[in-house]
């Protein structure tokens, strides 16, 4: 007997789904009891029991399907062929998609390349899927004022998958109290996808029929970049509070109330919810602990620990002050306007969030992270809109430096290893933003460094940076050598981090990059005192051990150790290659790429 292929596809589909579901349940189960920083209270036991019951049922269904499948398998034995893995290298398939047919793999991979996440799966998940409540249990017990301010939610996107936008909209409508939700504003920053026009409009119209004009759409006729697109969403908003979010998110239960309550208490606080990670491949949710947001001197954002006061409260459901903000932001609409929304002189991507944070702190407000407000956010495997984001990042960072960083602005140049002057990067007109700073009577940046973000290393003592070359061989650069390892080497110049060197006024030479935060340490060039091999060691430890880390160096001259009097030089080995060595000074000369002050 031949079973029609269609039926076996359906059966396999059901099996795949039930397996996915079971593994999801197992994950959920294993997560709960292991959650070490949470108390076990009876709700957990009840959840476990419920999950157990569900799992029993799923097991039963799976057994039933297996029996059926066995029969089908016997019947289709001559049809069955092993499905080939078409993209063994693709991150999409590293833990997902084993059961897909070749055509399905092709479709899934194509969409993954286009969007950076699993659009194939997204289309097949319900728009109103349930996501686990990952909040601290104290959150559910909090009581918020009745008369909270209203909220406009702005979703910014550029070629986002339709199913992902729908899921974002659906979660916002489901999980925001209707009387508080003024509107959802979709800001399309010039997407080229066809389904973001007709098909999305149909979905919008469907919702708007029911909930009069709840969803609005702003579509740009050219790409404005993240900062301008966000400002255009803010301009369209009418609610008392505006939440400017990415469109690849799902909000969690009661996400809005804790934010609105904070702003009701103080309109000068700009807030961030806590993100959970939605994996780009399985679209499953991984819980993230609350933490503050910070940045380095490249103005890249990163997670950072809260101030010690927050940990002393010993209540992870409480809001905590944050040095910076990742990008998603919630603020009093008028207050955000008063302090200048976002810098519209920025292009494409990056830096606008750090600029906002610095401005808010310096000009009379503050930033907070609110743990009881959670948003699940897809972490893409790659960003689709620009292959190299470092160009706009550098440009935007230099803009922030020029407007806000005062005497610390050269740190941005040091971090990106670009010259202080003559770098040829056009940062646009900054007069308006400088006037804004004047008008708002904002504090100097030094105040921020000393009072808000003292974890940021001031880099006061750096006097030279960039690659370090010996003038006997200018194709070779000093390089940190193999990692892990503690021997610096000479290598063909490629100008990446591993060859970035720094000379400071104490006489230390860092090799292989420089750390932005005081809790990290750099690696210092050392003279072990004997032998000819130089060393490279954690500077803090090297100082404690009193290794020889101080060097006399002036631009275009010898690099001489203050203790041993030996010089860093290059010499040809028996292998006829040049090596980095320590020896009695023979008059070799070194040049560091960029100089801050003449030395
Ligand atoms: C999702 O929507 C479907 C169809 O409207 C409905 O039957 C289902 O109960 C909803 N599920 C949730 C979790 O709201
Ligand atoms: Mn995002």
CSV table of C-alpha atoms and ligand atoms in Angstrom, one decimal, residues 246 248 377-378 380, ligand 2:
chain,number,residue,atom,x,y,z
A,246,UNK,CA,12.2,47.9,18.3
A,248,UNK,CA,11.2,42.6,17.0
A,377,UNK,CA,13.7,41.0,22.2
A,378,UNK,CA,15.0,39.0,19.3
A,380,UNK,CA,19.6,38.8,15.6
B,2,LIG,MN1,16.9,45.2,18.5
